[in-house]
Coordinates of C-alpha atoms in Angstrom, one line a residue:
X298 CA 0.0 0.0 0.0
X299 CA 1.5 3.3 -1.1
X300 CA 0.1 6.6 0.0
X301 CA -3.1 4.9 1.1
X302 CA -3.7 3.0 -2.2
X303 CA -3.6 -0.8 -2.0
X304 CA -1.6 -3.0 -4.4
X305 CA 0.3 -0.3 -6.2
X306 CA 3.3 -2.1 -7.6
X307 CA 5.6 -4.0 -5.3
X308 CA 8.7 -3.7 -3.2
X309 CA 12.3 -4.6 -4.3
X310 CA 15.0 -5.7 -1.9
X311 CA 13.0 -5.9 1.3
X312 CA 15.1 -9.0 2.2
X313 CA 12.3 -10.2 4.5
X314 CA 13.1 -13.1 6.9
X315 CA 11.3 -14.2 10.0
X316 CA 12.2 -16.9 12.6
X317 CA 11.1 -19.3 13.8
X318 CA 8.9 -20.8 11.1
X319 CA 6.8 -22.8 13.6
X320 CA 4.2 -21.3 15.9
X321 CA 5.8 -19.5 18.8
X322 CA 5.4 -16.7 21.3
X323 CA 8.4 -14.7 20.2
X324 CA 9.7 -14.0 16.7
X325 CA 12.7 -12.2 15.1
X326 CA 12.1 -10.3 11.9
X327 CA 14.6 -8.9 9.4
X328 CA 14.0 -6.2 6.8
X329 CA 16.4 -4.2 4.7
X330 CA 16.0 -0.4 5.0
X331 CA 17.5 -0.1 1.6
X332 CA 14.2 -1.5 0.1
X333 CA 12.6 0.5 -2.7
X334 CA 9.2 0.6 -4.5
X335 CA 9.2 -0.5 -8.1
X336 CA 9.4 3.1 -9.1
X337 CA 12.7 3.4 -7.2
X338 CA 11.4 5.5 -4.3
X339 CA 12.7 4.4 -0.9
X340 CA 10.2 2.6 1.3
X341 CA 11.8 3.8 4.5
X342 CA 12.3 7.5 4.4
X343 CA 13.1 8.0 8.2
X344 CA 14.0 6.0 11.3
X345 CA 10.4 5.2 12.4
X346 CA 8.1 2.4 11.2
X347 CA 4.8 1.1 12.4
X348 CA 4.1 -2.6 12.8
X349 CA 0.7 -4.3 12.9
X350 CA -0.5 -7.9 12.3
X351 CA -3.6 -8.9 10.3
X352 CA -5.3 -12.3 10.8
X353 CA -6.5 -12.6 7.2
X354 CA -9.5 -14.8 8.2
X355 CA -12.3 -15.1 5.5
X356 CA -14.9 -14.2 8.1
X357 CA -13.4 -10.9 8.8
X358 CA -9.9 -9.5 9.5
X359 CA -8.7 -9.0 13.0
X360 CA -5.9 -6.6 13.8
X361 CA -3.1 -6.4 16.4
X362 CA -2.4 -4.2 18.2
X363 CA -5.9 -2.8 18.4
X364 CA -4.7 0.8 18.5
X365 CA -4.6 3.5 15.8
X366 CA -1.4 3.6 13.8
X367 CA -0.1 0.2 15.0
X368 CA 3.0 -0.5 17.1
X369 CA 5.5 2.3 16.6
X370 CA 9.2 1.4 16.4
X371 CA 12.2 3.7 15.9
X372 CA 15.5 2.5 14.7
X373 CA 18.7 3.6 16.3
X374 CA 20.4 6.4 14.3
X375 CA 22.9 5.0 11.8
X376 CA 24.7 7.5 9.6
X377 CA 25.2 4.7 6.9
X378 CA 21.5 4.1 6.4
X379 CA 20.7 7.8 6.9
X380 CA 22.8 8.4 3.8
X381 CA 21.2 5.6 1.9
X382 CA 17.7 6.9 2.4
X383 CA 18.7 10.4 1.6
X384 CA 19.4 9.3 -2.0
X385 CA 23.2 9.2 -2.0
X386 CA 24.6 6.8 -4.5
X387 CA 26.1 3.5 -3.2
X388 CA 27.7 0.5 -4.9
X389 CA 28.1 -3.0 -3.5
X390 CA 31.1 -5.2 -4.2
X391 CA 31.3 -8.9 -3.6
X392 CA 34.6 -10.7 -3.2
X393 CA 35.9 -14.2 -4.0
X394 CA 37.6 -16.3 -1.3
X395 CA 41.3 -17.2 -1.5
X396 CA 42.6 -20.7 -0.7
X397 CA 46.2 -19.5 -0.5
X398 CA 48.4 -20.4 2.4
X399 CA 49.6 -17.0 3.6
X400 CA 51.4 -16.0 6.7
X401 CA 49.1 -13.9 8.8
X402 CA 50.8 -12.6 12.0
X403 CA 50.5 -14.6 15.3
X404 CA 49.0 -17.8 13.8
X405 CA 49.8 -20.9 11.7
X406 CA 52.7 -23.3 11.9
X407 CA 55.8 -22.1 13.8
X408 CA 59.4 -23.2 13.9
X409 CA 61.4 -23.6 17.1
X410 CA 64.9 -22.1 17.7
X411 CA 66.8 -22.5 21.0
X412 CA 69.6 -20.3 22.5
X413 CA 71.6 -21.5 25.6
X414 CA 73.2 -19.0 28.0
X415 CA 76.2 -21.3 28.1
X416 CA 76.6 -21.0 24.3
X417 CA 74.3 -18.3 22.9
X418 CA 73.3 -18.6 19.2
X419 CA 71.5 -15.9 17.3
X420 CA 68.0 -16.4 15.9
X421 CA 68.0 -17.5 12.2
X422 CA 68.5 -14.9 9.5
X423 CA 66.1 -16.8 7.3
X424 CA 62.9 -16.0 9.1
X425 CA 61.9 -13.4 6.4
X426 CA 62.4 -16.0 3.7
X427 CA 60.3 -18.6 5.5
X428 CA 57.5 -16.1 5.7
X429 CA 57.5 -15.4 2.0
X430 CA 58.7 -18.8 0.5
X431 CA 57.7 -21.2 3.2
X432 CA 59.8 -23.8 5.0
X433 CA 60.1 -27.6 4.7
X434 CA 61.6 -28.9 8.0
X435 CA 63.8 -32.0 8.2
X436 CA 61.5 -35.0 8.2
X437 CA 58.5 -33.1 6.9
X438 CA 56.8 -33.9 3.6
X439 CA 55.0 -30.5 3.4
X440 CA 56.0 -26.8 3.2
X441 CA 54.3 -24.1 5.3
X442 CA 54.7 -20.3 5.3
X443 CA 56.0 -19.3 8.7
X444 CA 55.4 -16.0 10.6
X445 CA 56.0 -17.4 14.1
X446 CA 59.2 -18.6 15.8
X447 CA 59.2 -20.3 19.3
X448 CA 62.2 -18.7 20.8
X449 CA 63.5 -20.8 23.6
X450 CA 66.0 -19.2 26.0
X451 CA 67.8 -21.7 28.3
X452 CA 69.2 -20.0 31.4
X453 CA 71.4 -23.0 32.1
X454 CA 74.3 -20.9 33.2
X455 CA 72.3 -18.9 35.8
X456 CA 70.6 -21.5 37.9
X457 CA 72.1 -19.9 41.0
X458 CA 73.1 -16.5 39.8
X459 CA 71.7 -13.4 38.0
X460 CA 71.4 -13.4 34.2
X461 CA 74.5 -11.8 32.8
X462 CA 74.3 -8.5 30.8
X463 CA 75.8 -10.3 27.9
X464 CA 73.0 -12.8 27.6
X465 CA 70.4 -10.0 28.2
X466 CA 72.0 -8.2 25.3
X467 CA 71.8 -11.4 23.2
X468 CA 68.1 -11.7 23.9
X469 CA 67.6 -8.1 22.8
X470 CA 69.5 -8.8 19.6
X471 CA 67.2 -11.7 18.9
X472 CA 64.1 -9.5 19.3
X473 CA 65.7 -6.9 17.0
X474 CA 66.3 -9.5 14.4
X475 CA 62.8 -11.0 14.6
X476 CA 61.3 -7.5 14.3
X477 CA 63.5 -6.6 11.3
X478 CA 62.5 -9.8 9.5
X479 CA 58.8 -9.2 10.0
X480 CA 58.0 -12.1 12.3
X481 CA 56.6 -12.6 15.8
X482 CA 57.9 -14.7 18.7
X483 CA 56.4 -17.2 21.1
X484 CA 58.8 -16.7 24.0
X485 CA 59.7 -19.2 26.7
X486 CA 62.5 -19.4 29.3
X487 CA 63.7 -22.6 30.8
X488 CA 66.8 -23.9 32.6
X489 CA 67.3 -27.5 31.4
X490 CA 65.8 -30.6 29.7
X491 CA 66.5 -32.8 32.7
X492 CA 63.9 -35.5 33.3
X493 CA 65.8 -37.5 36.0
X494 CA 66.5 -36.6 39.6
X495 CA 68.3 -34.6 41.0
X496 CA 66.8 -31.8 38.9
X497 CA 69.2 -28.9 38.3
X498 CA 66.6 -26.3 39.0
X499 CA 66.6 -22.8 40.6
X500 CA 64.7 -21.8 43.7
X501 CA 61.5 -19.9 43.4
X502 CA 63.3 -16.8 44.7
X503 CA 65.9 -17.1 41.9
X504 CA 63.2 -17.5 39.3
X505 CA 61.4 -14.4 40.5
X506 CA 64.7 -12.5 40.5
X507 CA 65.2 -13.6 36.9
X508 CA 61.7 -12.5 35.8
X509 CA 62.4 -9.1 37.4
X510 CA 65.6 -8.8 35.3
X511 CA 63.7 -9.8 32.1
X512 CA 60.8 -7.5 32.7
X513 CA 62.3 -4.4 30.9
X514 CA 63.1 -6.6 27.9
X515 CA 59.6 -8.0 27.7
X516 CA 58.0 -4.6 28.1
X517 CA 60.3 -3.0 25.5
X518 CA 59.8 -5.8 22.9
X519 CA 56.1 -6.7 23.4
X520 CA 55.4 -5.6 19.8
X521 CA 57.2 -8.7 18.5
X522 CA 56.0 -11.0 21.3
X523 CA 52.9 -12.9 20.1
X524 CA 52.6 -14.6 23.5
X525 CA 54.8 -15.6 26.4
X526 CA 54.7 -19.2 27.7
X527 CA 55.1 -19.6 31.4
X528 CA 58.3 -21.7 31.2
X529 CA 60.9 -21.5 34.0
X530 CA 59.7 -24.6 35.8
X531 CA 60.8 -28.1 34.9
X532 CA 62.4 -29.6 31.8
X533 CA 61.8 -27.5 28.7
X534 CA 59.9 -25.1 31.0
X535 CA 56.8 -27.3 30.8
X536 CA 56.2 -27.4 34.5
X537 CA 56.5 -31.1 35.3
X538 CA 60.0 -32.4 36.2
X539 CA 60.5 -30.4 39.4
X540 CA 60.9 -31.0 43.1
X541 CA 60.2 -27.4 44.1
X542 CA 56.8 -26.9 42.4
X543 CA 55.7 -30.5 42.6
X544 CA 55.9 -33.1 45.4
X545 CA 56.6 -36.5 44.0
X546 CA 55.2 -35.6 40.6
X547 CA 51.9 -34.0 42.0
X548 CA 51.0 -30.7 43.5
X549 CA 50.2 -29.8 47.1
X550 CA 48.3 -26.7 48.0
X551 CA 51.6 -25.0 48.7
X552 CA 52.9 -26.1 45.3
X553 CA 49.9 -24.4 43.6
X554 CA 50.5 -21.2 45.6
X555 CA 54.2 -21.2 44.6
X556 CA 53.2 -21.6 40.9
X557 CA 50.8 -18.7 41.3
X558 CA 53.6 -16.5 42.5
X559 CA 55.6 -17.2 39.3
X560 CA 52.6 -16.6 37.1
X561 CA 51.8 -13.3 38.9
X562 CA 55.3 -12.1 38.3
X563 CA 55.1 -13.0 34.6
X564 CA 51.8 -11.3 34.2
X565 CA 53.2 -8.2 35.8
X566 CA 56.3 -8.4 33.6
X567 CA 54.3 -8.2 30.4
X568 CA 52.1 -5.3 29.1
X569 CA 48.4 -5.9 29.9
X570 CA 47.5 -6.5 26.3
X571 CA 49.7 -9.6 26.0
X572 CA 48.8 -13.1 27.1
X573 CA 50.7 -15.9 28.9
X574 CA 50.2 -19.6 28.1
X575 CA 50.3 -22.3 30.8
X576 CA 51.0 -25.9 30.1
X577 CA 47.8 -27.5 31.4
X578 CA 44.2 -26.3 32.0
X579 CA 44.4 -27.2 35.6
X580 CA 47.3 -24.7 36.1
X581 CA 44.9 -21.9 35.2
X582 CA 42.0 -23.3 37.3
X583 CA 44.3 -23.4 40.4
X584 CA 45.6 -19.9 39.7
X585 CA 42.1 -18.3 39.2
X586 CA 40.2 -20.1 41.9
X587 CA 42.9 -21.3 44.3
X588 CA 44.5 -24.6 45.3
X589 CA 41.1 -26.3 46.1
X590 CA 39.6 -25.6 42.6
X591 CA 38.1 -28.8 41.1
X592 CA 38.5 -29.8 37.5
X593 CA 34.9 -28.7 36.9
X594 CA 35.9 -25.0 37.7
X595 CA 34.1 -22.5 35.4
X596 CA 35.9 -21.0 32.3
X597 CA 35.9 -17.4 31.3
X598 CA 33.1 -16.2 29.1
X599 CA 32.2 -13.3 26.8
X600 CA 31.5 -10.9 29.7
X601 CA 34.9 -11.2 31.2
X602 CA 37.1 -12.0 28.2
X603 CA 39.7 -9.5 26.9
X604 CA 39.1 -7.1 29.8
X605 CA 42.7 -6.9 30.9
X606 CA 42.3 -9.0 34.1
X607 CA 44.9 -11.7 34.9
X608 CA 42.3 -14.4 34.3
X609 CA 41.5 -13.1 30.8
X610 CA 45.3 -13.1 29.9
X611 CA 46.0 -16.7 30.5
X612 CA 45.9 -19.2 27.6
X613 CA 47.4 -22.7 27.1
X614 CA 50.0 -24.6 25.1
X615 CA 49.6 -28.4 24.7
X616 CA 53.0 -29.8 23.9
X617 CA 51.8 -33.4 23.5
X618 CA 48.8 -32.7 21.4
X619 CA 46.7 -35.8 20.3
X620 CA 49.3 -38.1 22.0
X621 CA 47.1 -40.2 24.3
X622 CA 43.8 -40.2 26.2
X623 CA 45.1 -37.4 28.4
X624 CA 47.7 -36.0 25.9
X625 CA 50.4 -37.3 28.2
X626 CA 49.1 -35.6 31.3
X627 CA 47.8 -32.4 29.8
X628 CA 44.3 -33.4 30.9
X629 CA 45.2 -35.1 34.2
X630 CA 44.3 -34.1 37.7
X631 CA 47.6 -33.3 39.3
X632 CA 46.3 -32.7 42.8
X633 CA 48.4 -34.6 45.3
X634 CA 47.0 -38.0 45.9
X635 CA 43.8 -37.5 43.9
X636 CA 44.2 -39.5 40.7
X637 CA 42.5 -38.8 37.4
X638 CA 39.0 -40.0 36.5
X639 CA 37.4 -40.1 33.1
X640 CA 35.2 -37.3 34.3
X641 CA 38.3 -35.2 35.2
X642 CA 39.6 -35.7 31.6
X643 CA 36.2 -34.6 30.1
X644 CA 36.0 -31.6 32.5
X645 CA 39.5 -30.4 31.6
X646 CA 39.0 -30.9 27.8
X647 CA 35.7 -29.0 27.9
X648 CA 37.2 -26.3 30.1
X649 CA 40.0 -25.7 27.7
X650 CA 37.7 -25.6 24.7
X651 CA 35.5 -22.9 26.4
X652 CA 38.5 -20.9 27.6
X653 CA 40.2 -20.8 24.2
X654 CA 37.3 -19.0 22.5
X655 CA 39.0 -16.0 24.1
X656 CA 42.5 -17.1 25.2
X657 CA 45.4 -18.1 23.0
X658 CA 46.0 -21.8 22.3
X659 CA 48.9 -23.5 20.6
X660 CA 51.4 -26.4 21.0
X661 CA 52.9 -29.3 19.2
X662 CA 52.3 -33.0 18.6
X663 CA 54.6 -35.6 20.2
X664 CA 53.3 -39.1 19.5
X665 CA 51.4 -41.1 16.9
X666 CA 48.1 -42.1 18.5
X667 CA 45.8 -43.6 15.9
X668 CA 43.1 -43.0 15.1
X669 CA 42.9 -39.8 17.3
X670 CA 46.0 -38.2 15.8
X671 CA 44.8 -38.8 12.2
X672 CA 42.7 -36.6 9.8
X673 CA 39.0 -36.7 10.2
X674 CA 38.8 -38.0 6.6
X675 CA 40.8 -41.0 7.7
X676 CA 38.6 -41.7 10.8
X677 CA 40.7 -39.6 13.2
X678 CA 40.1 -36.4 15.1
X679 CA 43.0 -34.1 14.4
X680 CA 41.4 -31.3 12.4
X681 CA 38.1 -31.5 14.3
X682 CA 39.9 -31.1 17.6
X683 CA 41.8 -28.1 16.4
X684 CA 38.5 -26.4 15.8
X685 CA 37.1 -27.7 19.1
X686 CA 40.1 -26.4 21.1
X687 CA 40.6 -23.2 18.9
X688 CA 44.3 -23.7 18.0
X689 CA 46.1 -20.7 16.7
X690 CA 49.5 -22.3 16.1
X691 CA 51.4 -25.6 16.0
X692 CA 55.0 -26.7 15.7
X693 CA 56.0 -27.5 12.1
X694 CA 59.1 -29.4 13.1
X695 CA 57.7 -31.7 15.8
X696 CA 56.4 -34.4 15.7
X697 CA 57.1 -35.1 12.0
X698 CA 55.6 -38.6 12.2
X699 CA 52.2 -37.1 13.3
X700 CA 52.2 -34.0 11.1
X701 CA 53.2 -36.0 8.0
X702 CA 50.1 -38.2 8.5
X703 CA 48.1 -35.1 7.8
X704 CA 49.9 -34.5 4.6
X705 CA 49.5 -38.2 3.5
X706 CA 45.8 -38.2 4.5
X707 CA 45.0 -35.0 2.8
X708 CA 44.1 -32.5 5.6
X709 CA 47.3 -30.6 5.9
X710 CA 46.3 -27.8 3.5
X711 CA 43.1 -27.2 5.3
X712 CA 45.0 -27.2 8.6
X713 CA 47.5 -24.6 7.3
X714 CA 44.6 -22.3 6.3
X715 CA 42.4 -22.8 9.4
X716 CA 44.9 -22.5 12.3
X717 CA 44.1 -19.3 14.2
X718 CA 42.1 -16.6 12.5
X719 CA 41.5 -16.3 8.8
X720 CA 39.4 -13.1 8.1
X721 CA 37.6 -13.1 4.8
X722 CA 36.0 -10.0 3.2
X723 CA 32.7 -11.1 1.7
X724 CA 31.1 -7.8 0.6
X725 CA 31.4 -4.1 0.9
X726 CA 28.9 -1.2 0.3
X727 CA 30.7 2.1 -0.6
X728 CA 29.8 5.6 -1.7
X729 CA 30.3 6.0 -5.4
X730 CA 31.6 9.6 -4.9
X731 CA 32.4 12.1 -2.2
X732 CA 33.6 15.6 -1.8
X733 CA 36.5 16.9 0.4
X734 CA 35.3 17.3 4.0
X735 CA 32.5 14.8 3.7
X736 CA 32.0 11.8 5.9
X737 CA 32.2 8.6 3.9
X738 CA 30.0 5.8 5.3
X739 CA 30.8 2.2 4.4
X740 CA 29.7 -1.2 5.4
X741 CA 32.0 -4.3 5.3
X742 CA 30.9 -7.9 5.8
X743 CA 33.7 -10.0 7.2
X744 CA 33.8 -13.6 8.4
X745 CA 36.4 -15.6 10.3
X746 CA 37.0 -18.8 8.5
X747 CA 39.7 -19.8 11.0
X748 CA 39.2 -22.0 14.1
X749 CA 40.3 -19.3 16.6
X750 CA 39.9 -15.6 17.3
X751 CA 42.8 -13.1 17.1
X752 CA 44.2 -13.0 20.6
X753 CA 46.4 -9.8 20.4
X754 CA 44.8 -6.4 19.8
X755 CA 45.4 -5.0 16.3
X756 CA 44.4 -1.7 14.7
X757 CA 42.3 -1.6 11.6
X758 CA 43.1 0.8 8.7
X759 CA 41.1 1.7 5.7
X760 CA 43.3 2.5 2.7
X761 CA 41.9 4.4 -0.2
X762 CA 43.8 4.0 -3.5
X763 CA 43.4 5.8 -6.8
X764 CA 42.0 3.5 -9.5
X765 CA 44.2 5.2 -12.1
X766 CA 47.5 5.4 -10.4
X767 CA 47.2 3.1 -7.4
X768 CA 48.4 5.9 -5.1

């Protein structure tokens, strides 16, 4: 009905959709405010509409609401649609989707490079080449473009002494090189790879002193730090082989409190917009809720994610991914004397999956465990679990036996594309012309094809180029 006259032409582009289709007490309705009559005149010329329902019964129509003018609804003011209905010219572009493996920052496969304080070695000068041309690691049957390096710093010469200025300078030189080559670093500090007693480990006080020494470096170079892994405790810094932070391989209440002290120091050493990864989900539960926290402790959610709190800044790295029913202890209950039930395993897996919607997740494979470690197409769970647990990055080098399965079984290309975020521009609505001084409204439709959200804050820039010159 136009201007009080019924069935005058029709409406184009209303884009009507209502849900649910079945009878219900509440409905959601969608319309496009860009709709026009067949003569090109906009249907919606301001921000207010009226809604009423007609029964359409043959015995006589009934109306709701039974008030003059119907139910009045006013849209929130939106400059974009205000410009559309005022007659300004807009064009819509639609975009194709690329299947290319390209090295977005802070996601994808990474390589690992170690430097020992007893014999420092500089980070590779080939990182820039790996980002552009890809890397095929020894034992691998596939090539991946790399934008991340796990930089392991072993403080083996300083178990009972401060870190020397020479090694601090060496760490700074590595950050400078990573920055110059256009990469990001996953950073971890450890002391040894010792899995047998007596463990050559520093005291908690020495670890805290080392973190205080490293704080200026971490603050200064946070721009090239994708994330910091907790490290410092146990072999490889994975938190297990220790007699200071575990008691006979399990944790007492005091052990959990001592671990919390280390984690607090690390969170303080980093800027508030950078996350720290712990080795197991229980390590975060015990930090957030205290030593008595059960494996069923609640994860963070959308209301308290990314808010700068310590709880929102802790993610995970699983360094025995898909290796066993518990991923070699990743999903075990390490409370002293408690043991691990199947319910504990389920609790911890679900906790991690919920947490990693908002917190960074990565790691490496370490053991062939068929069929779990195989592609879904081969009856396994690898690529499905990456989506379930929201993986942003995995080690390209290790374990080659597991990763090469994915190449042989046909899911490696999809894994390369889906690790972390993969933002795809679907469409854009743009002004066809504008004058100097005018506001230019635009609308972009973007989807995330990857299995995880970006975890570090990044600015967005809109770049306008000349069609003729590219300037």
